[in-house]
PDB file of N, CA, C and O in Angstrom:
ATOM      1  N   PRO A   1      -6.069 -51.648 -13.568  1.00  0.00           N
ATOM      2  CA  PRO A   1      -7.273 -51.800 -12.960  1.00  0.00           C
ATOM      3  C   PRO A   1      -8.555 -50.627 -13.729  1.00  0.00           C
ATOM      4  O   PRO A   1      -9.591 -50.648 -13.884  1.00  0.00           O
ATOM      5  N   PHE A   2      -7.809 -49.143 -13.788  1.00  0.00           N
ATOM      6  CA  PHE A   2      -8.621 -48.129 -14.313  1.00  0.00           C
ATOM      7  C   PHE A   2      -9.173 -48.213 -15.452  1.00  0.00           C
ATOM      8  O   PHE A   2     -10.370 -47.925 -15.673  1.00  0.00           O
ATOM      9  N   ARG A   3      -8.177 -48.797 -16.332  1.00  0.00           N
ATOM     10  CA  ARG A   3      -8.749 -48.996 -17.700  1.00  0.00           C
ATOM     11  C   ARG A   3      -9.722 -50.073 -17.867  1.00  0.00           C
ATOM     12  O   ARG A   3     -10.756 -49.832 -18.566  1.00  0.00           O
ATOM     13  N   PHE A   4      -9.643 -50.920 -17.113  1.00  0.00           N
ATOM     14  CA  PHE A   4     -10.529 -51.975 -17.031  1.00  0.00           C
ATOM     15  C   PHE A   4     -12.023 -51.445 -16.325  1.00  0.00           C
ATOM     16  O   PHE A   4     -12.913 -51.669 -17.107  1.00  0.00           O
ATOM     17  N   ALA A   5     -11.785 -50.740 -15.317  1.00  0.00           N
ATOM     18  CA  ALA A   5     -12.826 -50.457 -14.431  1.00  0.00           C
ATOM     19  C   ALA A   5     -13.850 -49.174 -15.395  1.00  0.00           C
ATOM     20  O   ALA A   5     -15.137 -49.361 -15.574  1.00  0.00           O
ATOM     21  N   VAL A   6     -12.596 -48.458 -16.472  1.00  0.00           N
ATOM     22  CA  VAL A   6     -13.445 -47.238 -17.234  1.00  0.00           C
ATOM     23  C   VAL A   6     -14.439 -48.121 -18.140  1.00  0.00           C
ATOM     24  O   VAL A   6     -15.296 -47.879 -18.432  1.00  0.00           O
ATOM     25  N   ILE A   7     -13.640 -49.280 -18.967  1.00  0.00           N
ATOM     26  CA  ILE A   7     -14.667 -49.783 -20.183  1.00  0.00           C
ATOM     27  C   ILE A   7     -15.384 -50.383 -19.679  1.00  0.00           C
ATOM     28  O   ILE A   7     -16.633 -50.341 -20.060  1.00  0.00           O
ATOM     29  N   MET A   8     -15.345 -51.257 -18.370  1.00  0.00           N
ATOM     30  CA  MET A   8     -16.691 -51.791 -17.986  1.00  0.00           C
ATOM     31  C   MET A   8     -17.767 -50.980 -17.431  1.00  0.00           C
ATOM     32  O   MET A   8     -18.860 -50.827 -17.907  1.00  0.00           O
ATOM     33  N   PHE A   9     -17.381 -50.123 -17.133  1.00  0.00           N
ATOM     34  CA  PHE A   9     -18.575 -48.855 -16.357  1.00  0.00           C
ATOM     35  C   PHE A   9     -19.132 -48.196 -17.552  1.00  0.00           C
ATOM     36  O   PHE A   9     -20.314 -48.200 -17.453  1.00  0.00           O
ATOM     37  N   ILE A  10     -18.132 -47.618 -18.347  1.00  0.00           N
ATOM     38  CA  ILE A  10     -18.608 -46.741 -19.774  1.00  0.00           C
ATOM     39  C   ILE A  10     -19.736 -47.986 -20.527  1.00  0.00           C
ATOM     40  O   ILE A  10     -20.836 -47.651 -20.825  1.00  0.00           O
ATOM     41  N   GLY A  11     -19.371 -48.900 -20.777  1.00  0.00           N
ATOM     42  CA  GLY A  11     -20.373 -50.143 -21.278  1.00  0.00           C
ATOM     43  C   GLY A  11     -21.514 -50.217 -20.827  1.00  0.00           C
ATOM     44  O   GLY A  11     -22.541 -50.390 -21.443  1.00  0.00           O
ATOM     45  N   TYR A  12     -21.448 -50.720 -19.404  1.00  0.00           N
ATOM     46  CA  TYR A  12     -22.625 -51.007 -18.439  1.00  0.00           C
ATOM     47  C   TYR A  12     -23.598 -49.820 -18.579  1.00  0.00           C
ATOM     48  O   TYR A  12     -24.782 -49.935 -18.661  1.00  0.00           O
ATOM     49  N   GLN A  13     -23.118 -48.813 -18.423  1.00  0.00           N
ATOM     50  CA  GLN A  13     -23.682 -47.500 -18.450  1.00  0.00           C
ATOM     51  C   GLN A  13     -24.229 -46.993 -20.066  1.00  0.00           C
ATOM     52  O   GLN A  13     -25.661 -46.497 -20.176  1.00  0.00           O
ATOM     53  N   LEU A  14     -23.881 -47.494 -20.945  1.00  0.00           N
ATOM     54  CA  LEU A  14     -24.283 -47.240 -22.285  1.00  0.00           C
ATOM     55  C   LEU A  14     -25.196 -48.274 -22.495  1.00  0.00           C
ATOM     56  O   LEU A  14     -26.514 -47.793 -23.039  1.00  0.00           O
ATOM     57  N   ILE A  15     -25.543 -49.209 -22.084  1.00  0.00           N
ATOM     58  CA  ILE A  15     -26.421 -50.339 -22.220  1.00  0.00           C
ATOM     59  C   ILE A  15     -27.674 -50.065 -20.986  1.00  0.00           C
ATOM     60  O   ILE A  15     -29.016 -50.039 -21.839  1.00  0.00           O
ATOM     61  N   VAL A  16     -27.607 -49.463 -20.191  1.00  0.00           N
ATOM     62  CA  VAL A  16     -28.459 -49.298 -19.348  1.00  0.00           C
ATOM     63  C   VAL A  16     -29.063 -47.864 -20.037  1.00  0.00           C
ATOM     64  O   VAL A  16     -30.090 -47.490 -20.055  1.00  0.00           O
ATOM     65  N   PHE A  17     -28.397 -46.882 -20.704  1.00  0.00           N
ATOM     66  CA  PHE A  17     -28.843 -45.702 -21.187  1.00  0.00           C
ATOM     67  C   PHE A  17     -29.727 -45.649 -22.319  1.00  0.00           C
ATOM     68  O   PHE A  17     -30.874 -45.504 -22.899  1.00  0.00           O
ATOM     69  N   ILE A  18     -28.956 -46.793 -23.194  1.00  0.00           N
ATOM     70  CA  ILE A  18     -29.969 -47.476 -24.688  1.00  0.00           C
ATOM     71  C   ILE A  18     -31.459 -48.062 -24.025  1.00  0.00           C
ATOM     72  O   ILE A  18     -32.195 -48.202 -25.064  1.00  0.00           O
ATOM     73  N   GLY A  19     -31.240 -48.772 -23.167  1.00  0.00           N
ATOM     74  CA  GLY A  19     -32.154 -49.603 -22.524  1.00  0.00           C
ATOM     75  C   GLY A  19     -33.340 -49.019 -22.257  1.00  0.00           C
ATOM     76  O   GLY A  19     -34.511 -49.304 -21.988  1.00  0.00           O
ATOM     77  N   GLU A  20     -33.459 -47.785 -21.514  1.00  0.00           N
ATOM     78  CA  GLU A  20     -34.109 -46.933 -21.048  1.00  0.00           C
ATOM     79  C   GLU A  20     -34.947 -45.793 -22.006  1.00  0.00           C
ATOM     80  O   GLU A  20     -34.322 -45.047 -22.577  1.00  0.00           O
ATOM     81  N   PRO A  21     -35.926 -46.042 -22.471  1.00  0.00           N
ATOM     82  CA  PRO A  21     -37.191 -45.783 -23.323  1.00  0.00           C
ATOM     83  C   PRO A  21     -37.107 -44.442 -23.177  1.00  0.00           C
ATOM     84  O   PRO A  21     -37.164 -43.340 -24.219  1.00  0.00           O
ATOM     85  N   SER A  22     -37.150 -43.746 -21.718  1.00  0.00           N
ATOM     86  CA  SER A  22     -37.477 -42.196 -21.598  1.00  0.00           C
ATOM     87  C   SER A  22     -36.219 -41.510 -21.950  1.00  0.00           C
ATOM     88  O   SER A  22     -36.334 -39.992 -21.978  1.00  0.00           O
ATOM     89  N   ASN A  23     -34.988 -41.929 -22.309  1.00  0.00           N
ATOM     90  CA  ASN A  23     -33.848 -41.351 -22.711  1.00  0.00           C
ATOM     91  C   ASN A  23     -33.982 -40.828 -24.339  1.00  0.00           C
ATOM     92  O   ASN A  23     -33.244 -39.909 -24.856  1.00  0.00           O
ATOM     93  N   PHE A  24     -34.780 -41.125 -25.019  1.00  0.00           N
ATOM     94  CA  PHE A  24     -35.168 -41.154 -26.287  1.00  0.00           C
ATOM     95  C   PHE A  24     -36.515 -40.639 -26.628  1.00  0.00           C
ATOM     96  O   PHE A  24     -36.887 -40.102 -27.754  1.00  0.00           O
ATOM     97  N   SER A  25     -37.640 -40.497 -25.664  1.00  0.00           N
ATOM     98  CA  SER A  25     -38.564 -39.662 -25.928  1.00  0.00           C
ATOM     99  C   SER A  25     -38.685 -38.357 -25.239  1.00  0.00           C
ATOM    100  O   SER A  25     -37.493 -37.748 -24.898  1.00  0.00           O
ATOM    101  N   GLY A  26     -39.526 -37.398 -25.610  1.00  0.00           N
ATOM    102  CA  GLY A  26     -39.799 -36.379 -25.216  1.00  0.00           C
ATOM    103  C   GLY A  26     -40.127 -36.096 -23.713  1.00  0.00           C
ATOM    104  O   GLY A  26     -40.677 -34.958 -23.326  1.00  0.00           O
ATOM    105  N   SER A  27     -40.001 -36.805 -22.833  1.00  0.00           N
ATOM    106  CA  SER A  27     -40.680 -37.049 -21.597  1.00  0.00           C
ATOM    107  C   SER A  27     -39.738 -35.781 -20.353  1.00  0.00           C
ATOM    108  O   SER A  27     -40.097 -35.790 -19.443  1.00  0.00           O
ATOM    109  N   GLY A  28     -38.935 -35.422 -20.817  1.00  0.00           N
ATOM    110  CA  GLY A  28     -37.802 -34.609 -20.074  1.00  0.00           C
ATOM    111  C   GLY A  28     -36.900 -35.522 -19.402  1.00  0.00           C
ATOM    112  O   GLY A  28     -35.927 -34.967 -18.982  1.00  0.00           O
ATOM    113  N   GLY A  29     -36.830 -37.202 -19.290  1.00  0.00           N
ATOM    114  CA  GLY A  29     -35.681 -37.801 -18.805  1.00  0.00           C
ATOM    115  C   GLY A  29     -34.537 -37.693 -19.640  1.00  0.00           C
ATOM    116  O   GLY A  29     -33.440 -38.292 -19.249  1.00  0.00           O
ATOM    117  N   SER A  30     -34.667 -37.276 -21.173  1.00  0.00           N
ATOM    118  CA  SER A  30     -33.575 -37.385 -22.166  1.00  0.00           C
ATOM    119  C   SER A  30     -32.452 -36.411 -21.851  1.00  0.00           C
ATOM    120  O   SER A  30     -31.473 -36.980 -21.801  1.00  0.00           O
ATOM    121  N   ALA A  31     -32.873 -35.395 -21.201  1.00  0.00           N
ATOM    122  CA  ALA A  31     -31.968 -34.427 -20.751  1.00  0.00           C
ATOM    123  C   ALA A  31     -30.747 -34.567 -19.651  1.00  0.00           C
ATOM    124  O   ALA A  31     -29.629 -34.687 -19.948  1.00  0.00           O
ATOM    125  N   TRP A  32     -31.626 -34.985 -18.714  1.00  0.00           N
ATOM    126  CA  TRP A  32     -30.286 -35.795 -17.385  1.00  0.00           C
ATOM    127  C   TRP A  32     -29.874 -37.088 -17.656  1.00  0.00           C
ATOM    128  O   TRP A  32     -29.000 -36.971 -17.295  1.00  0.00           O
ATOM    129  N   GLY A  33     -30.265 -38.012 -18.546  1.00  0.00           N
ATOM    130  CA  GLY A  33     -29.630 -39.301 -19.272  1.00  0.00           C
ATOM    131  C   GLY A  33     -28.253 -38.672 -20.067  1.00  0.00           C
ATOM    132  O   GLY A  33     -27.319 -39.439 -20.135  1.00  0.00           O
ATOM    133  N   GLY A  34     -28.402 -37.278 -20.841  1.00  0.00           N
ATOM    134  CA  GLY A  34     -27.620 -37.094 -21.789  1.00  0.00           C
ATOM    135  C   GLY A  34     -26.697 -36.593 -20.585  1.00  0.00           C
ATOM    136  O   GLY A  34     -25.447 -36.887 -20.866  1.00  0.00           O
ATOM    137  N   VAL A  35     -26.758 -35.752 -19.666  1.00  0.00           N
ATOM    138  CA  VAL A  35     -25.826 -35.172 -18.411  1.00  0.00           C
ATOM    139  C   VAL A  35     -25.234 -36.373 -18.087  1.00  0.00           C
ATOM    140  O   VAL A  35     -24.281 -36.156 -17.671  1.00  0.00           O
ATOM    141  N   ALA A  36     -25.836 -37.356 -17.679  1.00  0.00           N
ATOM    142  CA  ALA A  36     -25.276 -38.424 -16.639  1.00  0.00           C
ATOM    143  C   ALA A  36     -24.026 -39.222 -17.912  1.00  0.00           C
ATOM    144  O   ALA A  36     -23.023 -39.454 -17.219  1.00  0.00           O
ATOM    145  N   LEU A  37     -24.669 -39.397 -18.930  1.00  0.00           N
ATOM    146  CA  LEU A  37     -23.749 -39.845 -20.003  1.00  0.00           C
ATOM    147  C   LEU A  37     -22.449 -39.315 -20.198  1.00  0.00           C
ATOM    148  O   LEU A  37     -21.373 -39.833 -20.132  1.00  0.00           O
ATOM    149  N   ILE A  38     -22.522 -38.160 -20.221  1.00  0.00           N
ATOM    150  CA  ILE A  38     -21.518 -37.002 -20.451  1.00  0.00           C
ATOM    151  C   ILE A  38     -20.613 -36.754 -19.095  1.00  0.00           C
ATOM    152  O   ILE A  38     -19.661 -37.076 -19.265  1.00  0.00           O
ATOM    153  N   ALA A  39     -21.148 -37.091 -18.233  1.00  0.00           N
ATOM    154  CA  ALA A  39     -20.366 -37.128 -16.762  1.00  0.00           C
ATOM    155  C   ALA A  39     -19.611 -38.082 -16.870  1.00  0.00           C
ATOM    156  O   ALA A  39     -18.397 -38.319 -16.429  1.00  0.00           O
ATOM    157  N   ILE A  40     -20.096 -39.186 -16.552  1.00  0.00           N
ATOM    158  CA  ILE A  40     -19.522 -40.719 -17.338  1.00  0.00           C
ATOM    159  C   ILE A  40     -18.363 -40.838 -17.969  1.00  0.00           C
ATOM    160  O   ILE A  40     -17.456 -41.273 -17.798  1.00  0.00           O
ATOM    161  N   LEU A  41     -18.682 -40.262 -19.088  1.00  0.00           N
ATOM    162  CA  LEU A  41     -17.705 -40.087 -20.448  1.00  0.00           C
ATOM    163  C   LEU A  41     -16.414 -39.460 -19.786  1.00  0.00           C
ATOM    164  O   LEU A  41     -15.197 -39.669 -19.641  1.00  0.00           O
ATOM    165  N   PHE A  42     -16.776 -38.088 -19.349  1.00  0.00           N
ATOM    166  CA  PHE A  42     -15.688 -37.181 -18.755  1.00  0.00           C
ATOM    167  C   PHE A  42     -14.629 -37.979 -17.638  1.00  0.00           C
ATOM    168  O   PHE A  42     -13.730 -38.106 -17.615  1.00  0.00           O
ATOM    169  N   TRP A  43     -15.675 -38.465 -16.538  1.00  0.00           N
ATOM    170  CA  TRP A  43     -14.440 -39.162 -15.503  1.00  0.00           C
ATOM    171  C   TRP A  43     -14.102 -40.158 -16.202  1.00  0.00           C
ATOM    172  O   TRP A  43     -12.674 -40.446 -15.631  1.00  0.00           O
ATOM    173  N   GLY A  44     -14.787 -41.106 -17.067  1.00  0.00           N
ATOM    174  CA  GLY A  44     -13.683 -42.527 -17.496  1.00  0.00           C
ATOM    175  C   GLY A  44     -12.364 -41.670 -18.487  1.00  0.00           C
ATOM    176  O   GLY A  44     -11.371 -42.429 -18.518  1.00  0.00           O
ATOM    177  N   ILE A  45     -12.710 -40.577 -19.136  1.00  0.00           N
ATOM    178  CA  ILE A  45     -11.413 -40.119 -19.833  1.00  0.00           C
ATOM    179  C   ILE A  45     -10.182 -39.822 -18.763  1.00  0.00           C
ATOM    180  O   ILE A  45      -9.242 -39.874 -18.708  1.00  0.00           O
ATOM    181  N   VAL A  46     -10.976 -38.668 -17.708  1.00  0.00           N
ATOM    182  CA  VAL A  46     -10.058 -38.911 -16.255  1.00  0.00           C
ATOM    183  C   VAL A  46      -8.959 -39.791 -16.017  1.00  0.00           C
ATOM    184  O   VAL A  46      -8.005 -39.752 -15.751  1.00  0.00           O
ATOM    185  N   PHE A  47      -9.904 -40.762 -15.824  1.00  0.00           N
ATOM    186  CA  PHE A  47      -9.206 -42.215 -14.951  1.00  0.00           C
ATOM    187  C   PHE A  47      -8.238 -42.595 -16.151  1.00  0.00           C
ATOM    188  O   PHE A  47      -7.500 -42.890 -15.825  1.00  0.00           O
ATOM    189  N   TRP A  48      -8.585 -42.628 -17.398  1.00  0.00           N
ATOM    190  CA  TRP A  48      -7.757 -42.916 -18.505  1.00  0.00           C
ATOM    191  C   TRP A  48      -6.393 -42.096 -18.352  1.00  0.00           C
ATOM    192  O   TRP A  48      -5.494 -42.775 -18.480  1.00  0.00           O
ATOM    193  N   LEU A  49      -6.490 -40.733 -18.237  1.00  0.00           N
ATOM    194  CA  LEU A  49      -5.599 -40.379 -18.342  1.00  0.00           C
ATOM    195  C   LEU A  49      -4.777 -40.269 -17.138  1.00  0.00           C
ATOM    196  O   LEU A  49      -3.188 -40.318 -16.984  1.00  0.00           O
ATOM    197  N   VAL A  50      -5.284 -40.727 -15.738  1.00  0.00           N
ATOM    198  CA  VAL A  50      -4.495 -40.814 -14.723  1.00  0.00           C
ATOM    199  C   VAL A  50      -3.792 -42.074 -15.038  1.00  0.00           C
ATOM    200  O   VAL A  50      -2.580 -42.156 -14.380  1.00  0.00           O
ATOM    201  N   ASP A  51      -4.357 -43.218 -15.353  1.00  0.00           N
ATOM    202  CA  ASP A  51      -3.779 -44.461 -15.504  1.00  0.00           C
ATOM    203  C   ASP A  51      -2.427 -44.076 -16.570  1.00  0.00           C
ATOM    204  O   ASP A  51      -1.161 -44.676 -16.266  1.00  0.00           O
ATOM    205  N   ILE A  52      -2.535 -43.301 -17.670  1.00  0.00           N
ATOM    206  CA  ILE A  52      -1.279 -43.064 -18.437  1.00  0.00           C
ATOM    207  C   ILE A  52      -0.122 -42.196 -17.656  1.00  0.00           C
ATOM    208  O   ILE A  52       1.143 -43.099 -17.727  1.00  0.00           O
ATOM    209  N   VAL A  53      -0.462 -41.229 -16.883  1.00  0.00           N
ATOM    210  CA  VAL A  53       0.691 -40.863 -16.080  1.00  0.00           C
ATOM    211  C   VAL A  53       1.167 -41.409 -15.359  1.00  0.00           C
ATOM    212  O   VAL A  53       2.106 -41.632 -15.300  1.00  0.00           O
ATOM    213  N   MET A  54       0.079 -42.279 -14.394  1.00  0.00           N
ATOM    214  CA  MET A  54       0.949 -43.121 -13.501  1.00  0.00           C
ATOM    215  C   MET A  54       1.612 -44.189 -14.379  1.00  0.00           C
ATOM    216  O   MET A  54       3.080 -44.462 -13.046  1.00  0.00           O
ATOM    217  N   ARG A  55       1.398 -44.805 -15.008  1.00  0.00           N
ATOM    218  CA  ARG A  55       2.348 -45.677 -15.855  1.00  0.00           C
ATOM    219  C   ARG A  55       3.818 -44.945 -16.244  1.00  0.00           C
ATOM    220  O   ARG A  55       4.782 -45.550 -16.259  1.00  0.00           O
ATOM    221  N   ARG A  56       3.592 -43.420 -16.749  1.00  0.00           N
ATOM    222  CA  ARG A  56       4.993 -43.215 -16.898  1.00  0.00           C
ATOM    223  C   ARG A  56       5.841 -42.609 -16.037  1.00  0.00           C
ATOM    224  O   ARG A  56       7.049 -42.501 -15.903  1.00  0.00           O
ATOM    225  N   SER A  57       5.297 -42.507 -14.776  1.00  0.00           N
ATOM    226  CA  SER A  57       6.016 -42.034 -13.549  1.00  0.00           C
ATOM    227  C   SER A  57       6.427 -42.911 -12.696  1.00  0.00           C
ATOM    228  O   SER A  57       7.643 -42.879 -11.993  1.00  0.00           O
ATOM    229  N   ILE A  58       5.403 -43.928 -12.484  1.00  0.00           N
ATOM    230  CA  ILE A  58       5.667 -45.045 -11.571  1.00  0.00           C
ATOM    231  C   ILE A  58       6.378 -46.244 -12.605  1.00  0.00           C
ATOM    232  O   ILE A  58       5.314 -46.863 -13.173  1.00  0.00           O
ATOM    233  N   HIS A  59       7.596 -46.990 -12.013  1.00  0.00           N
ATOM    234  CA  HIS A  59       7.635 -48.052 -13.262  1.00  0.00           C
ATOM    235  C   HIS A  59       7.435 -49.190 -12.416  1.00  0.00           C
ATOM    236  O   HIS A  59       7.304 -50.435 -13.196  1.00  0.00           O
ATOM    237  N   ASP A  60       7.093 -49.558 -11.339  1.00  0.00           N
ATOM    238  CA  ASP A  60       6.727 -50.839 -10.696  1.00  0.00           C
ATOM    239  C   ASP A  60       5.047 -51.156 -10.857  1.00  0.00           C
ATOM    240  O   ASP A  60       4.454 -50.327 -10.388  1.00  0.00           O
ATOM    241  N   VAL A  61       4.976 -51.859 -11.466  1.00  0.00           N
ATOM    242  CA  VAL A  61       3.348 -52.158 -12.126  1.00  0.00           C
ATOM    243  C   VAL A  61       2.753 -52.651 -10.679  1.00  0.00           C
ATOM    244  O   VAL A  61       1.178 -52.112 -10.715  1.00  0.00           O
ATOM    245  N   ARG A  62       2.855 -53.529  -9.562  1.00  0.00           N
ATOM    246  CA  ARG A  62       2.654 -53.747  -8.541  1.00  0.00           C
ATOM    247  C   ARG A  62       1.722 -52.481  -7.668  1.00  0.00           C
ATOM    248  O   ARG A  62       0.755 -52.402  -7.224  1.00  0.00           O
ATOM    249  N   ILE A  63       2.768 -51.550  -7.636  1.00  0.00           N
ATOM    250  CA  ILE A  63       2.279 -50.177  -7.046  1.00  0.00           C
ATOM    251  C   ILE A  63       1.485 -49.509  -7.648  1.00  0.00           C
ATOM    252  O   ILE A  63       0.365 -49.250  -6.700  1.00  0.00           O
ATOM    253  N   ILE A  64       1.455 -49.684  -9.044  1.00  0.00           N
ATOM    254  CA  ILE A  64       0.220 -48.996  -9.560  1.00  0.00           C
ATOM    255  C   ILE A  64      -1.230 -49.782  -9.517  1.00  0.00           C
ATOM    256  O   ILE A  64      -2.300 -49.052  -9.521  1.00  0.00           O
ATOM    257  N   TRP A  65      -1.044 -51.141  -9.456  1.00  0.00           N
ATOM    258  CA  TRP A  65      -2.079 -51.768  -9.691  1.00  0.00           C
ATOM    259  C   TRP A  65      -2.961 -51.568  -8.128  1.00  0.00           C
ATOM    260  O   TRP A  65      -3.917 -51.481  -7.550  1.00  0.00           O
ATOM    261  N   GLY A  66      -2.038 -51.254  -6.801  1.00  0.00           N
ATOM    262  CA  GLY A  66      -2.021 -51.309  -5.637  1.00  0.00           C
ATOM    263  C   GLY A  66      -3.049 -49.835  -5.507  1.00  0.00           C
ATOM    264  O   GLY A  66      -3.853 -49.922  -4.840  1.00  0.00           O
ATOM    265  N   ILE A  67      -2.651 -49.062  -6.065  1.00  0.00           N
ATOM    266  CA  ILE A  67      -3.016 -47.333  -5.846  1.00  0.00           C
ATOM    267  C   ILE A  67      -4.229 -47.234  -6.517  1.00  0.00           C
ATOM    268  O   ILE A  67      -5.554 -47.198  -5.888  1.00  0.00           O
ATOM    269  N   GLN A  68      -4.482 -48.173  -7.983  1.00  0.00           N
ATOM    270  CA  GLN A  68      -5.545 -48.298  -8.405  1.00  0.00           C
ATOM    271  C   GLN A  68      -6.468 -48.893  -8.023  1.00  0.00           C
ATOM    272  O   GLN A  68      -7.995 -48.535  -7.825  1.00  0.00           O
ATOM    273  N   LEU A  69      -6.124 -50.126  -7.085  1.00  0.00           N
ATOM    274  CA  LEU A  69      -7.128 -50.891  -6.812  1.00  0.00           C
ATOM    275  C   LEU A  69      -8.007 -50.081  -5.482  1.00  0.00           C
ATOM    276  O   LEU A  69      -9.029 -50.194  -5.197  1.00  0.00           O
ATOM    277  N   LEU A  70      -7.159 -49.809  -4.800  1.00  0.00           N
ATOM    278  CA  LEU A  70      -7.555 -49.077  -3.565  1.00  0.00           C
ATOM    279  C   LEU A  70      -8.438 -47.627  -3.911  1.00  0.00           C
ATOM    280  O   LEU A  70      -9.409 -47.462  -2.884  1.00  0.00           O
ATOM    281  N   ALA A  71      -8.116 -47.118  -4.996  1.00  0.00           N
ATOM    282  CA  ALA A  71      -9.063 -46.016  -5.150  1.00  0.00           C
ATOM    283  C   ALA A  71     -10.489 -46.535  -5.367  1.00  0.00           C
ATOM    284  O   ALA A  71     -11.434 -45.788  -5.302  1.00  0.00           O
ATOM    285  N   ILE A  72     -10.290 -47.330  -6.443  1.00  0.00           N
ATOM    286  CA  ILE A  72     -11.792 -48.120  -6.858  1.00  0.00           C
ATOM    287  C   ILE A  72     -12.485 -48.630  -5.375  1.00  0.00           C
ATOM    288  O   ILE A  72     -13.649 -48.363  -5.572  1.00  0.00           O
ATOM    289  N   LEU A  73     -11.675 -49.161  -4.979  1.00  0.00           N
ATOM    290  CA  LEU A  73     -12.288 -49.739  -3.579  1.00  0.00           C
ATOM    291  C   LEU A  73     -12.919 -48.704  -2.881  1.00  0.00           C
ATOM    292  O   LEU A  73     -14.200 -48.361  -2.402  1.00  0.00           O
ATOM    293  N   ALA A  74     -12.259 -47.553  -2.306  1.00  0.00           N
ATOM    294  CA  ALA A  74     -12.736 -46.185  -1.689  1.00  0.00           C
ATOM    295  C   ALA A  74     -14.093 -45.849  -2.756  1.00  0.00           C
ATOM    296  O   ALA A  74     -14.655 -45.345  -2.132  1.00  0.00           O
ATOM    297  N   MET A  75     -13.823 -45.580  -4.016  1.00  0.00           N
ATOM    298  CA  MET A  75     -14.932 -45.230  -4.528  1.00  0.00           C
ATOM    299  C   MET A  75     -16.232 -45.858  -4.464  1.00  0.00           C
ATOM    300  O   MET A  75     -17.218 -45.409  -4.053  1.00  0.00           O
ATOM    301  N   TYR A  76     -16.088 -47.285  -4.016  1.00  0.00           N
ATOM    302  CA  TYR A  76     -17.136 -48.115  -4.183  1.00  0.00           C
ATOM    303  C   TYR A  76     -17.793 -47.936  -3.001  1.00  0.00           C
ATOM    304  O   TYR A  76     -18.922 -48.119  -2.649  1.00  0.00           O
ATOM    305  N   LEU A  77     -16.993 -47.990  -1.772  1.00  0.00           N
ATOM    306  CA  LEU A  77     -16.967 -47.891  -0.169  1.00  0.00           C
ATOM    307  C   LEU A  77     -17.997 -46.651  -0.304  1.00  0.00           C
ATOM    308  O   LEU A  77     -18.875 -46.367   0.659  1.00  0.00           O
ATOM    309  N   PHE A  78     -17.532 -45.401  -0.899  1.00  0.00           N
ATOM    310  CA  PHE A  78     -18.321 -44.182  -0.832  1.00  0.00           C
ATOM    311  C   PHE A  78     -19.371 -44.318  -1.159  1.00  0.00           C
ATOM    312  O   PHE A  78     -20.203 -43.586  -0.681  1.00  0.00           O
ATOM    313  N   LEU A  79     -19.619 -44.883  -2.519  1.00  0.00           N
ATOM    314  CA  LEU A  79     -21.091 -44.842  -3.099  1.00  0.00           C
ATOM    315  C   LEU A  79     -21.878 -45.669  -2.469  1.00  0.00           C
ATOM    316  O   LEU A  79     -23.255 -45.177  -2.320  1.00  0.00           O
ATOM    317  N   ASP A  80     -21.467 -46.411  -2.102  1.00  0.00           N
ATOM    318  CA  ASP A  80     -22.437 -47.964  -1.273  1.00  0.00           C
ATOM    319  C   ASP A  80     -22.472 -47.381   0.221  1.00  0.00           C
ATOM    320  O   ASP A  80     -23.650 -47.607   0.742  1.00  0.00           O
ATOM    321  N   TRP A  81     -21.964 -46.539   0.670  1.00  0.00           N
ATOM    322  CA  TRP A  81     -22.429 -45.748   1.999  1.00  0.00           C
ATOM    323  C   TRP A  81     -23.278 -45.223   1.992  1.00  0.00           C
ATOM    324  O   TRP A  81     -24.337 -44.922   2.646  1.00  0.00           O
TER     325      TRP A  81
END
């Protein structure tokens, strides 16, 4: 789930970033758009690495899926709150 979520979220954010004209003009929005994109890429890499570590340390895939889905649900509920 982490790998799927990372790919979907980064893809969605890239589409939003490219679709926003202020990210490419000199209006000042480009700096914050770049910072947000860097932060998203950083957390995507972190979650991808966590997935790799979990797959090497936990051999039952159902446990990995459970932990990762609960983590994604907790992040969503925290952000939606």
